[in-house]
Amino acid sequence: MTKKERNQLIWDRYQEGYSQEEIGKFYNLSQSAVSLIIVKKERNIPEPTQETRGAKAKLSSAQLSELKRVLLNDPVSTIGFSHWNKKSIQALIEKKFGVHYHENYIWKLMKKIGFSSQLPQRKDYRQDQDQVQDFKTNRIPAIKKSDS
């Protein structure tokens, strides 16, 4: 039974003369919950439908697809940074679509279009890239050979 059907049955029982307390016991609700349902019915307040719940989306599905396409491009060419972050994505959305999202909502938006939260792997600024490459090409294969 849906909530709408239950509320209609509560209204019907109330019209038949049952007390709010009796109705509440039957439907496992408090008397105050039953009272709220009855008041809404008396005042002809429509019950919310799924379509009316929550705020309307600020970006259409086409705009979300466009955002995903832009984010998949190289961030250096788009924003001049090496990776996307919440603030840069927020700025991109405002610039491209004229819509403001709070910085804390950006991760939900990214999840909605299929992205996950990831940070780039940090490299020590003191690390010598030549020595790292030498280690990877010469030392690691030697270590692997000596293990077997």
PDB file of C-alpha atoms in Angstrom:
ATOM      1  CA  MET A   1       0.000   0.000   0.000  1.00  0.00           C
ATOM      2  CA  THR A   2       1.378   3.387  -0.946  1.00  0.00           C
ATOM      3  CA  LYS A   3       1.426   6.356   1.386  1.00  0.00           C
ATOM      4  CA  LYS A   4      -1.221   8.062  -0.735  1.00  0.00           C
ATOM      5  CA  GLU A   5      -3.535   5.027  -0.483  1.00  0.00           C
ATOM      6  CA  ARG A   6      -2.953   4.772   3.262  1.00  0.00           C
ATOM      7  CA  ASN A   7      -3.772   8.455   3.737  1.00  0.00           C
ATOM      8  CA  GLN A   8      -6.986   8.035   1.738  1.00  0.00           C
ATOM      9  CA  LEU A   9      -7.990   5.071   3.945  1.00  0.00           C
ATOM     10  CA  ILE A  10      -7.237   7.164   7.059  1.00  0.00           C
ATOM     11  CA  TRP A  11      -9.459   9.941   5.681  1.00  0.00           C
ATOM     12  CA  ASP A  12     -12.226   7.424   4.910  1.00  0.00           C
ATOM     13  CA  ARG A  13     -12.065   5.994   8.471  1.00  0.00           C
ATOM     14  CA  TYR A  14     -12.203   9.518   9.880  1.00  0.00           C
ATOM     15  CA  GLN A  15     -15.281  10.281   7.747  1.00  0.00           C
ATOM     16  CA  GLU A  16     -16.878   7.074   9.087  1.00  0.00           C
ATOM     17  CA  GLY A  17     -16.547   8.424  12.626  1.00  0.00           C
ATOM     18  CA  TYR A  18     -13.463   6.676  13.984  1.00  0.00           C
ATOM     19  CA  SER A  19     -11.325   8.707  16.369  1.00  0.00           C
ATOM     20  CA  GLN A  20      -7.823   9.788  15.443  1.00  0.00           C
ATOM     21  CA  GLU A  21      -6.414   7.605  18.210  1.00  0.00           C
ATOM     22  CA  GLU A  22      -8.255   4.500  16.930  1.00  0.00           C
ATOM     23  CA  ILE A  23      -7.086   5.170  13.376  1.00  0.00           C
ATOM     24  CA  GLY A  24      -3.512   5.675  14.615  1.00  0.00           C
ATOM     25  CA  LYS A  25      -3.509   2.346  16.469  1.00  0.00           C
ATOM     26  CA  PHE A  26      -4.850   0.527  13.425  1.00  0.00           C
ATOM     27  CA  TYR A  27      -2.251   2.014  11.038  1.00  0.00           C
ATOM     28  CA  ASN A  28       0.549   2.066  13.632  1.00  0.00           C
ATOM     29  CA  LEU A  29       0.759   5.875  13.621  1.00  0.00           C
ATOM     30  CA  SER A  30       0.656   8.448  16.383  1.00  0.00           C
ATOM     31  CA  GLN A  31      -2.493  10.493  16.907  1.00  0.00           C
ATOM     32  CA  SER A  32      -0.591  13.616  15.833  1.00  0.00           C
ATOM     33  CA  ALA A  33       0.465  11.988  12.540  1.00  0.00           C
ATOM     34  CA  VAL A  34      -3.148  11.054  11.849  1.00  0.00           C
ATOM     35  CA  SER A  35      -4.195  14.604  12.721  1.00  0.00           C
ATOM     36  CA  LEU A  36      -1.726  16.050  10.176  1.00  0.00           C
ATOM     37  CA  ILE A  37      -3.078  13.763   7.460  1.00  0.00           C
ATOM     38  CA  ILE A  38      -6.663  14.761   8.248  1.00  0.00           C
ATOM     39  CA  VAL A  39      -5.845  18.485   8.291  1.00  0.00           C
ATOM     40  CA  LYS A  40      -4.180  18.205   4.883  1.00  0.00           C
ATOM     41  CA  LYS A  41      -7.251  16.413   3.508  1.00  0.00           C
ATOM     42  CA  GLU A  42      -9.619  19.001   5.021  1.00  0.00           C
ATOM     43  CA  ARG A  43      -7.640  21.853   3.498  1.00  0.00           C
ATOM     44  CA  ASN A  44      -7.327  20.042   0.123  1.00  0.00           C
ATOM     45  CA  ILE A  45      -3.537  20.181   0.208  1.00  0.00           C
ATOM     46  CA  PRO A  46      -2.304  17.893  -2.585  1.00  0.00           C
ATOM     47  CA  GLU A  47       0.115  15.148  -1.677  1.00  0.00           C
ATOM     48  CA  PRO A  48       3.546  15.582  -3.237  1.00  0.00           C
ATOM     49  CA  THR A  49       4.335  13.443  -6.231  1.00  0.00           C
ATOM     50  CA  GLN A  50       7.768  12.133  -7.126  1.00  0.00           C
ATOM     51  CA  GLU A  51       8.134  14.832  -9.787  1.00  0.00           C
ATOM     52  CA  THR A  52       7.602  17.672  -7.316  1.00  0.00           C
ATOM     53  CA  ARG A  53      10.114  16.543  -4.691  1.00  0.00           C
ATOM     54  CA  GLY A  54      13.427  18.350  -4.400  1.00  0.00           C
ATOM     55  CA  ALA A  55      14.870  21.208  -6.350  1.00  0.00           C
ATOM     56  CA  LYS A  56      14.903  21.237 -10.132  1.00  0.00           C
ATOM     57  CA  ALA A  57      18.203  20.293 -11.714  1.00  0.00           C
ATOM     58  CA  LYS A  58      20.305  23.300 -12.646  1.00  0.00           C
ATOM     59  CA  LEU A  59      22.008  21.488 -15.538  1.00  0.00           C
ATOM     60  CA  SER A  60      20.143  19.517 -18.179  1.00  0.00           C
ATOM     61  CA  SER A  61      21.300  16.050 -19.201  1.00  0.00           C
ATOM     62  CA  ALA A  62      22.763  17.544 -22.402  1.00  0.00           C
ATOM     63  CA  GLN A  63      24.733  20.051 -20.338  1.00  0.00           C
ATOM     64  CA  LEU A  64      25.967  17.261 -18.047  1.00  0.00           C
ATOM     65  CA  SER A  65      27.156  15.337 -21.108  1.00  0.00           C
ATOM     66  CA  GLU A  66      28.945  18.432 -22.364  1.00  0.00           C
ATOM     67  CA  LEU A  67      30.557  18.920 -18.944  1.00  0.00           C
ATOM     68  CA  LYS A  68      31.786  15.322 -18.982  1.00  0.00           C
ATOM     69  CA  ARG A  69      33.255  15.799 -22.451  1.00  0.00           C
ATOM     70  CA  VAL A  70      35.072  18.967 -21.367  1.00  0.00           C
ATOM     71  CA  LEU A  71      36.397  17.318 -18.196  1.00  0.00           C
ATOM     72  CA  LEU A  72      37.770  14.372 -20.173  1.00  0.00           C
ATOM     73  CA  ASN A  73      39.895  16.780 -22.231  1.00  0.00           C
ATOM     74  CA  ASP A  74      43.343  17.788 -21.060  1.00  0.00           C
ATOM     75  CA  PRO A  75      42.919  20.123 -18.058  1.00  0.00           C
ATOM     76  CA  VAL A  76      46.122  22.011 -18.884  1.00  0.00           C
ATOM     77  CA  SER A  77      44.687  23.213 -22.195  1.00  0.00           C
ATOM     78  CA  THR A  78      41.334  24.070 -20.605  1.00  0.00           C
ATOM     79  CA  ILE A  79      42.274  25.670 -17.275  1.00  0.00           C
ATOM     80  CA  GLY A  80      46.057  25.722 -17.156  1.00  0.00           C
ATOM     81  CA  PHE A  81      46.312  23.294 -14.213  1.00  0.00           C
ATOM     82  CA  SER A  82      47.622  19.741 -14.177  1.00  0.00           C
ATOM     83  CA  HIS A  83      44.402  18.270 -12.761  1.00  0.00           C
ATOM     84  CA  TRP A  84      40.783  19.161 -12.022  1.00  0.00           C
ATOM     85  CA  ASN A  85      39.688  20.048  -8.497  1.00  0.00           C
ATOM     86  CA  LYS A  86      36.394  21.176  -6.980  1.00  0.00           C
ATOM     87  CA  LYS A  87      37.110  24.880  -7.334  1.00  0.00           C
ATOM     88  CA  SER A  88      38.252  24.611 -10.953  1.00  0.00           C
ATOM     89  CA  ILE A  89      35.208  22.483 -11.881  1.00  0.00           C
ATOM     90  CA  GLN A  90      32.942  24.954 -10.083  1.00  0.00           C
ATOM     91  CA  ALA A  91      34.509  27.846 -12.024  1.00  0.00           C
ATOM     92  CA  LEU A  92      34.187  25.942 -15.316  1.00  0.00           C
ATOM     93  CA  ILE A  93      30.471  25.285 -14.717  1.00  0.00           C
ATOM     94  CA  GLU A  94      29.840  28.937 -13.867  1.00  0.00           C
ATOM     95  CA  LYS A  95      31.780  30.147 -16.921  1.00  0.00           C
ATOM     96  CA  LYS A  96      30.406  27.640 -19.437  1.00  0.00           C
ATOM     97  CA  PHE A  97      26.787  27.240 -18.253  1.00  0.00           C
ATOM     98  CA  GLY A  98      26.178  30.296 -16.057  1.00  0.00           C
ATOM     99  CA  VAL A  99      25.100  28.093 -13.152  1.00  0.00           C
ATOM    100  CA  HIS A 100      26.459  28.273  -9.596  1.00  0.00           C
ATOM    101  CA  TYR A 101      26.934  25.137  -7.529  1.00  0.00           C
ATOM    102  CA  HIS A 102      28.310  25.177  -3.999  1.00  0.00           C
ATOM    103  CA  GLU A 103      31.828  23.782  -3.840  1.00  0.00           C
ATOM    104  CA  ASN A 104      30.714  20.949  -1.536  1.00  0.00           C
ATOM    105  CA  TYR A 105      28.126  19.746  -4.090  1.00  0.00           C
ATOM    106  CA  ILE A 106      30.627  19.344  -6.935  1.00  0.00           C
ATOM    107  CA  TRP A 107      31.610  15.806  -5.880  1.00  0.00           C
ATOM    108  CA  LYS A 108      27.950  14.685  -6.058  1.00  0.00           C
ATOM    109  CA  LEU A 109      27.686  16.178  -9.522  1.00  0.00           C
ATOM    110  CA  MET A 110      30.877  14.379 -10.589  1.00  0.00           C
ATOM    111  CA  LYS A 111      29.556  11.086  -9.231  1.00  0.00           C
ATOM    112  CA  LYS A 112      26.336  11.646 -11.186  1.00  0.00           C
ATOM    113  CA  ILE A 113      28.262  11.835 -14.485  1.00  0.00           C
ATOM    114  CA  GLY A 114      30.478   8.856 -13.665  1.00  0.00           C
ATOM    115  CA  PHE A 115      33.625  10.352 -12.144  1.00  0.00           C
ATOM    116  CA  SER A 116      35.239   9.360  -8.869  1.00  0.00           C
ATOM    117  CA  SER A 117      37.303  11.399  -6.461  1.00  0.00           C
ATOM    118  CA  GLN A 118      40.995  10.871  -7.117  1.00  0.00           C
ATOM    119  CA  LEU A 119      44.144  12.808  -6.370  1.00  0.00           C
ATOM    120  CA  PRO A 120      47.270  12.738  -8.522  1.00  0.00           C
ATOM    121  CA  GLN A 121      50.160  10.747  -7.137  1.00  0.00           C
ATOM    122  CA  ARG A 122      52.610  13.110  -5.486  1.00  0.00           C
ATOM    123  CA  LYS A 123      56.278  13.115  -6.475  1.00  0.00           C
ATOM    124  CA  ASP A 124      59.056  14.286  -4.221  1.00  0.00           C
ATOM    125  CA  TYR A 125      60.510  17.503  -5.643  1.00  0.00           C
ATOM    126  CA  ARG A 126      64.003  16.353  -4.577  1.00  0.00           C
ATOM    127  CA  GLN A 127      63.755  13.189  -6.663  1.00  0.00           C
ATOM    128  CA  ASP A 128      66.230  12.876  -9.547  1.00  0.00           C
ATOM    129  CA  GLN A 129      64.300  11.602 -12.566  1.00  0.00           C
ATOM    130  CA  ASP A 130      67.442  10.142 -14.210  1.00  0.00           C
ATOM    131  CA  GLN A 131      68.164   7.989 -11.165  1.00  0.00           C
ATOM    132  CA  VAL A 132      64.533   6.862 -10.993  1.00  0.00           C
ATOM    133  CA  GLN A 133      64.580   5.826 -14.660  1.00  0.00           C
ATOM    134  CA  ASP A 134      67.909   4.007 -14.186  1.00  0.00           C
ATOM    135  CA  PHE A 135      66.473   2.155 -11.186  1.00  0.00           C
ATOM    136  CA  LYS A 136      63.385   1.100 -13.133  1.00  0.00           C
ATOM    137  CA  THR A 137      65.273  -0.102 -16.225  1.00  0.00           C
ATOM    138  CA  ASN A 138      68.397  -1.663 -14.673  1.00  0.00           C
ATOM    139  CA  ARG A 139      67.957  -2.387 -10.973  1.00  0.00           C
ATOM    140  CA  ILE A 140      64.398  -3.765 -10.870  1.00  0.00           C
ATOM    141  CA  PRO A 141      64.992  -6.380 -13.612  1.00  0.00           C
ATOM    142  CA  ALA A 142      68.215  -7.451 -11.824  1.00  0.00           C
ATOM    143  CA  ILE A 143      66.355  -7.806  -8.527  1.00  0.00           C
ATOM    144  CA  LYS A 144      63.593  -9.834 -10.188  1.00  0.00           C
ATOM    145  CA  LYS A 145      66.148 -12.188 -11.808  1.00  0.00           C
ATOM    146  CA  SER A 146      67.993 -12.785  -8.562  1.00  0.00           C
ATOM    147  CA  ASP A 147      64.778 -13.704  -6.704  1.00  0.00           C
ATOM    148  CA  SER A 148      64.003 -16.714  -8.884  1.00  0.00           C
TER     149      SER A 148
END
